[in-house]
Tab-separated table of C-alpha atoms in Angstrom:
chain	number	residue	atom	x	y	z
O	1	MET	CA	69.148	-21.989	18.231
O	2	GLU	CA	70.002	-18.851	16.084
O	3	GLU	CA	67.081	-16.691	15.022
O	4	THR	CA	67.393	-14.076	12.316
O	5	ALA	CA	65.214	-11.010	12.516
O	6	VAL	CA	63.367	-10.254	9.119
O	7	SER	CA	62.102	-6.814	8.625
O	8	LEU	CA	58.700	-7.134	6.853
O	9	PRO	CA	57.714	-4.633	4.321
O	10	ARG	CA	54.987	-2.339	5.582
O	11	ILE	CA	52.441	0.027	3.914
O	12	GLY	CA	54.128	3.016	2.448
O	13	ASP	CA	57.512	1.214	2.106
O	14	PRO	CA	59.002	0.872	-1.407
O	15	ALA	CA	58.079	-2.786	-2.633
O	16	PRO	CA	61.272	-5.069	-2.243
O	17	PRO	CA	62.830	-5.512	-5.615
O	18	PHE	CA	63.191	-8.909	-7.080
O	19	GLU	CA	63.990	-10.943	-10.196
O	20	ALA	CA	62.097	-14.212	-10.422
O	21	THR	CA	61.388	-17.201	-12.652
O	22	THR	CA	57.857	-17.202	-13.574
O	23	THR	CA	55.487	-19.054	-16.023
O	24	GLN	CA	56.043	-15.865	-18.449
O	25	GLY	CA	59.781	-15.977	-18.270
O	26	LYS	CA	62.137	-13.988	-15.761
O	27	ILE	CA	60.468	-10.981	-14.400
O	28	ARG	CA	61.716	-8.192	-12.303
O	29	LEU	CA	59.720	-5.942	-10.011
O	30	GLU	CA	60.760	-3.000	-11.959
O	31	ASP	CA	59.166	-4.281	-15.100
O	32	PHE	CA	55.813	-3.277	-13.729
O	33	LYS	CA	56.979	0.333	-13.142
O	34	GLY	CA	54.148	2.613	-14.225
O	35	SER	CA	51.353	0.095	-13.742
O	36	TRP	CA	49.477	-1.039	-10.514
O	37	LEU	CA	50.490	-4.595	-9.337
O	38	ILE	CA	48.697	-7.194	-7.303
O	39	LEU	CA	51.393	-9.630	-5.973
O	40	PHE	CA	49.552	-12.523	-4.301
O	41	SER	CA	50.851	-15.654	-2.929
O	42	HIS	CA	49.105	-18.989	-2.363
O	43	PRO	CA	50.064	-22.194	-0.388
O	44	GLY	CA	50.413	-24.756	-2.999
O	45	ASP	CA	49.448	-25.739	-6.722
O	46	PHE	CA	46.824	-28.429	-7.158
O	47	THR	CA	44.989	-27.491	-3.898
O	48	PRO	CA	41.415	-26.912	-3.696
O	49	VAL	CA	40.987	-23.373	-2.273
O	50	CYS	CA	43.967	-21.985	-4.266
O	51	THR	CA	42.333	-23.338	-7.488
O	52	THR	CA	39.090	-21.511	-6.715
O	53	GLU	CA	41.102	-18.250	-6.045
O	54	PHE	CA	43.102	-18.581	-9.247
O	55	MET	CA	39.913	-19.067	-11.218
O	56	ALA	CA	38.524	-15.897	-9.494
O	57	PHE	CA	41.610	-13.818	-10.012
O	58	ALA	CA	41.559	-14.879	-13.830
O	59	GLU	CA	37.878	-13.805	-14.021
O	60	ILE	CA	38.515	-10.373	-12.668
O	61	GLN	CA	41.686	-9.676	-14.788
O	62	PRO	CA	39.655	-7.923	-17.605
O	63	GLU	CA	38.372	-5.514	-14.914
O	64	LEU	CA	41.788	-5.062	-13.423
O	65	SER	CA	43.213	-4.460	-17.006
O	66	LYS	CA	40.666	-1.564	-17.451
O	67	ARG	CA	42.205	-0.024	-14.331
O	68	GLY	CA	45.835	-0.526	-15.392
O	69	VAL	CA	46.445	-3.275	-12.836
O	70	GLU	CA	48.689	-6.401	-13.457
O	71	LEU	CA	48.517	-9.675	-11.531
O	72	LEU	CA	51.522	-11.791	-10.395
O	73	GLY	CA	50.994	-15.051	-8.473
O	74	LEU	CA	53.426	-16.837	-6.300
O	75	SER	CA	54.073	-20.023	-4.487
O	76	VAL	CA	57.148	-22.008	-3.445
O	77	ASP	CA	56.313	-24.682	-6.027
O	78	GLY	CA	58.389	-25.196	-9.111
O	79	LEU	CA	57.849	-23.865	-12.670
O	80	ALA	CA	56.542	-27.391	-14.076
O	81	SER	CA	54.033	-27.665	-11.260
O	82	HIS	CA	52.793	-24.215	-11.961
O	83	ILE	CA	52.572	-24.806	-15.668
O	84	ALA	CA	50.855	-28.237	-15.110
O	85	TRP	CA	48.429	-26.681	-12.620
O	86	ALA	CA	47.368	-23.826	-14.853
O	87	ARG	CA	46.895	-26.242	-17.781
O	88	ASN	CA	44.778	-28.335	-15.619
O	89	ILE	CA	42.515	-25.437	-14.503
O	90	GLU	CA	42.162	-24.523	-18.093
O	91	GLU	CA	41.305	-28.242	-19.144
O	92	LYS	CA	38.854	-28.925	-16.270
O	93	THR	CA	37.070	-25.415	-16.090
O	94	GLY	CA	37.796	-23.685	-19.475
O	95	ILE	CA	39.398	-20.742	-17.430
O	96	LYS	CA	42.780	-19.673	-18.776
O	97	ILE	CA	45.218	-18.399	-16.210
O	98	PRO	CA	46.532	-15.278	-18.070
O	99	PHE	CA	48.933	-13.772	-15.498
O	100	PRO	CA	52.537	-15.025	-14.706
O	101	ILE	CA	53.122	-17.177	-11.555
O	102	ILE	CA	56.503	-16.926	-9.664
O	103	ALA	CA	58.197	-20.249	-8.943
O	104	ASP	CA	59.838	-19.190	-5.649
O	105	LEU	CA	61.677	-22.285	-4.965
O	106	ASP	CA	64.479	-20.556	-3.051
O	107	ARG	CA	61.869	-18.456	-1.324
O	108	SER	CA	63.793	-15.358	-1.882
O	109	VAL	CA	60.772	-13.397	-2.875
O	110	SER	CA	58.335	-14.998	-0.206
O	111	THR	CA	61.037	-14.116	2.486
O	112	ALA	CA	61.547	-10.612	1.362
O	113	TYR	CA	57.669	-10.063	1.508
O	114	GLY	CA	56.985	-11.974	4.697
O	115	MET	CA	54.777	-14.348	2.998
O	116	ILE	CA	55.701	-17.435	5.219
O	117	HIS	CA	54.088	-17.360	8.643
O	118	PRO	CA	55.496	-20.169	10.527
O	119	GLY	CA	52.421	-20.275	12.938
O	120	GLN	CA	50.427	-21.422	9.867
O	121	SER	CA	53.015	-23.389	7.923
O	122	LYS	CA	56.893	-23.389	8.105
O	123	THR	CA	57.010	-24.338	4.422
O	124	GLU	CA	54.043	-22.854	2.413
O	125	THR	CA	53.259	-19.159	1.889
O	126	VAL	CA	50.058	-17.898	3.399
O	127	ARG	CA	47.398	-16.148	1.306
O	128	CYS	CA	49.009	-12.605	0.918
O	129	VAL	CA	47.926	-9.808	-1.323
O	130	PHE	CA	50.319	-6.794	-1.839
O	131	ILE	CA	49.036	-3.895	-3.694
O	132	ILE	CA	51.833	-1.953	-5.323
O	133	ASP	CA	51.317	1.365	-7.017
O	134	PRO	CA	52.835	2.700	-10.232
O	135	ASN	CA	55.603	4.122	-8.263
O	136	GLN	CA	56.201	0.595	-6.659
O	137	ILE	CA	55.220	1.674	-3.237
O	138	ILE	CA	53.121	-0.694	-1.158
O	139	ARG	CA	49.696	0.579	-0.747
O	140	VAL	CA	47.791	-2.208	0.732
O	141	ILE	CA	48.720	-5.655	2.422
O	142	LEU	CA	46.175	-8.406	3.086
O	143	TYR	CA	46.903	-11.689	4.973
O	144	TYR	CA	44.503	-14.451	4.921
O	145	PRO	CA	44.925	-17.946	6.619
O	146	LEU	CA	45.410	-21.088	4.559
O	147	SER	CA	41.733	-22.117	5.040
O	148	LEU	CA	40.154	-18.908	3.830
O	149	GLY	CA	39.869	-18.022	0.090
O	150	ARG	CA	40.173	-14.373	-0.820
O	151	ASN	CA	37.368	-12.149	-1.958
O	152	THR	CA	38.414	-10.708	-5.357
O	153	ASP	CA	35.367	-8.304	-5.292
O	154	GLU	CA	36.963	-6.747	-2.179
O	155	ILE	CA	40.311	-6.516	-4.220
O	156	LEU	CA	38.656	-4.695	-7.016
O	157	ARG	CA	36.972	-2.382	-4.497
O	158	ILE	CA	40.356	-1.703	-2.903
O	159	ILE	CA	41.860	-0.783	-6.400
O	160	ASP	CA	39.008	1.600	-7.005
O	161	ALA	CA	39.185	3.274	-3.705
O	162	LEU	CA	43.018	3.767	-3.920
O	163	GLN	CA	42.714	5.161	-7.421
O	164	THR	CA	39.869	7.452	-6.435
O	165	ALA	CA	41.717	8.706	-3.319
O	166	ASP	CA	44.712	9.358	-5.567
O	167	LYS	CA	42.917	11.060	-8.249
O	168	TYR	CA	40.723	13.435	-6.244
O	169	SER	CA	42.612	13.621	-2.874
O	170	VAL	CA	39.721	12.444	-0.895
O	171	ALA	CA	39.191	9.306	1.279
O	172	THR	CA	36.618	6.583	1.147
O	173	PRO	CA	33.970	5.678	3.866
O	174	ALA	CA	33.477	2.172	5.218
O	175	ASN	CA	31.922	-0.136	2.462
O	176	TRP	CA	32.299	2.599	-0.100
O	177	ARG	CA	31.517	1.592	-3.733
O	178	PRO	CA	32.440	3.686	-6.955
O	179	GLY	CA	29.650	6.275	-7.458
O	180	GLU	CA	28.916	6.883	-3.847
O	181	MET	CA	29.913	10.032	-1.827
O	182	VAL	CA	33.544	10.217	-0.690
O	183	ILE	CA	35.041	12.092	2.353
O	184	VAL	CA	36.580	15.336	2.242
O	185	PRO	CA	39.840	15.417	4.240
O	186	ALA	CA	39.278	16.706	7.616
O	187	PRO	CA	40.222	20.426	8.244
O	188	THR	CA	43.466	20.905	9.885
O	189	THR	CA	43.014	24.493	11.243
O	190	GLN	CA	40.334	26.106	13.239
O	191	GLU	CA	39.685	28.527	10.372
O	192	GLU	CA	39.108	25.709	7.865
O	193	ALA	CA	36.856	23.945	10.538
O	194	GLU	CA	34.727	27.005	10.775
O	195	LYS	CA	34.451	27.422	6.856
O	196	ARG	CA	33.817	23.631	6.415
O	197	LEU	CA	30.089	23.645	7.292
O	198	LYS	CA	29.357	26.463	4.887
O	199	GLN	CA	31.028	24.765	1.869
O	200	GLY	CA	27.922	22.880	0.677
O	201	TYR	CA	29.218	19.328	1.618
O	202	GLN	CA	26.863	16.767	3.294
O	203	CYS	CA	28.363	16.967	6.929
O	204	ILE	CA	27.597	15.192	10.103
O	205	ASP	CA	29.901	17.662	11.850
O	206	TRP	CA	32.978	19.669	10.770
O	207	TYR	CA	35.333	16.665	10.905
O	208	LEU	CA	33.082	14.441	8.781
O	209	CYS	CA	31.938	15.830	5.437
O	210	LYS	CA	31.069	14.087	2.245
O	211	LYS	CA	30.751	15.158	-1.357
O	212	LYS	CA	29.810	13.695	-4.707
O	213	LEU	CA	32.569	13.480	-7.261
A	1	MET	CA	55.804	-17.364	-22.608
A	2	PRO	CA	59.297	-15.726	-22.582
A	3	CYS	CA	60.500	-13.931	-25.565
A	4	THR	CA	63.138	-16.462	-26.258
A	5	THR	CA	63.256	-20.203	-26.329
A	6	PRO	CA	65.855	-22.112	-24.056
A	7	ASP	CA	68.200	-22.411	-27.223
A	8	GLY	CA	67.988	-18.578	-27.814
A	9	LYS	CA	65.309	-18.511	-30.681
A	10	PRO	CA	62.619	-15.955	-30.536
A	11	THR	CA	59.194	-17.142	-29.444
A	12	ALA	CA	55.896	-15.874	-30.980
A	13	SER	CA	55.930	-13.107	-28.223
A	14	GLY	CA	59.510	-12.392	-29.060
A	15	ARG	CA	58.805	-12.053	-32.777
A	16	LYS	CA	55.971	-9.524	-31.905
A	17	VAL	CA	58.565	-7.350	-30.086
A	18	ILE	CA	60.950	-7.624	-32.942
A	19	LEU	CA	58.369	-6.821	-35.432
A	20	ALA	CA	57.256	-3.743	-33.476
A	21	ILE	CA	60.803	-2.510	-33.444
A	22	LYS	CA	61.308	-3.063	-37.237
A	23	GLN	CA	58.084	-0.845	-37.494
A	24	GLY	CA	59.979	1.830	-35.821
A	25	LYS	CA	58.811	1.576	-32.169
A	26	GLU	CA	61.863	2.348	-29.995
A	27	ILE	CA	60.737	2.514	-26.482
A	28	PRO	CA	58.910	-0.200	-24.319
A	29	GLU	CA	55.581	1.737	-24.074
A	30	ASP	CA	55.310	2.030	-27.798
A	31	ILE	CA	56.512	-1.626	-28.427
A	32	SER	CA	53.784	-2.635	-26.011
A	33	ALA	CA	51.031	-0.693	-27.745
A	34	ALA	CA	52.125	-1.992	-31.265
A	35	SER	CA	52.594	-5.634	-30.246
A	36	GLY	CA	49.614	-5.815	-27.780
A	37	LEU	CA	51.872	-7.462	-25.083
A	38	PRO	CA	51.604	-5.991	-21.576
A	39	LEU	CA	54.387	-3.500	-20.830
A	40	PHE	CA	55.972	-5.835	-18.043
A	41	ARG	CA	56.123	-8.531	-20.780
A	42	VAL	CA	57.903	-6.147	-23.243
A	43	ARG	CA	60.492	-5.049	-20.762
A	44	SER	CA	61.343	-8.574	-19.533
A	45	GLY	CA	61.242	-9.777	-23.246
A	46	LEU	CA	63.677	-6.877	-24.364
A	47	ARG	CA	66.196	-8.166	-21.840
A	48	GLU	CA	66.008	-11.677	-23.194
A	49	LEU	CA	66.260	-10.464	-26.827
A	50	ILE	CA	69.333	-8.356	-26.108
A	51	GLN	CA	70.900	-11.354	-24.338
A	52	ALA	CA	70.131	-13.599	-27.481
A	53	GLY	CA	71.594	-10.822	-29.713
A	54	TYR	CA	68.309	-9.912	-31.649
A	55	VAL	CA	68.030	-6.304	-30.095
A	56	LYS	CA	70.378	-3.551	-28.818
A	57	LEU	CA	69.831	-0.673	-26.623
A	58	GLU	CA	71.370	2.677	-27.538
A	59	GLY	CA	70.725	5.318	-25.074
A	60	GLU	CA	67.097	4.626	-24.204
A	61	LYS	CA	66.171	3.433	-27.654
A	62	TYR	CA	65.870	-0.151	-28.794
A	63	THR	CA	66.869	-1.137	-32.390
A	64	LEU	CA	67.317	-4.483	-34.198
A	65	THR	CA	70.797	-6.090	-34.654
A	66	PRO	CA	71.521	-7.563	-37.988
A	67	LYS	CA	70.526	-10.945	-36.392
A	68	GLY	CA	67.149	-9.310	-35.456
A	69	LEU	CA	66.542	-8.054	-38.983
A	70	GLU	CA	67.079	-11.346	-40.230
A	71	GLU	CA	64.205	-12.572	-38.221
A	72	VAL	CA	61.513	-10.381	-39.872
């Protein structure tokens, strides 16, 4: 049996370009240049966990828009299925799905992004999240199994942390939330390390100092 | 919600883009602000409107063709 090795995109790589049929027309990755993009896949339309996720993504879209972030869904279902499912969600719950959904019938996008994990399913995409920055560089990749719905609050937190890190050249500690102290990058020279403890930061030691923004 | 129908007529979104260009907006960012459509939708819509013959791209500026001017 012949196997083809697929190179999966990694954090820091340029996002693989694509042109895809979506519920809002043909869209290219380059159309999102200048905006943050959350590209996420789901296993299938009209399935229970995915439906709760779509409702949750739709609910955070106003918060994402405030942060300059666009959403783009994907599954290997066809366009008619996506349209019918989005209409069904709105009819049954009152929640409108405002973002485009890729109908990746030929699996070109899901293959390029490594969204099909044969150990989980040979035909469906797993629950992937690719967070792509305005320069179209992949900044975060999350994978969830078929049985586990995603946490959109965490996705918002990731966006806040990435944008804060970029804007202020800092890092964010475990469980960081906006408004909390951030981590000052660790010194890289002996001289900087000696100065660090005298700079008015909240330090545990020279390599772990926090500050307010 | 593409900007043109399968038979090449502008949709409501397409008409918003055409109207913004008629108002003098020449680049996607300005067309997005004037039309209220997200930037990615404007960029993809402009491609469709060019293909359907309503819009032309000259250098980096979008303008209406005679067919586009007839629409608004």
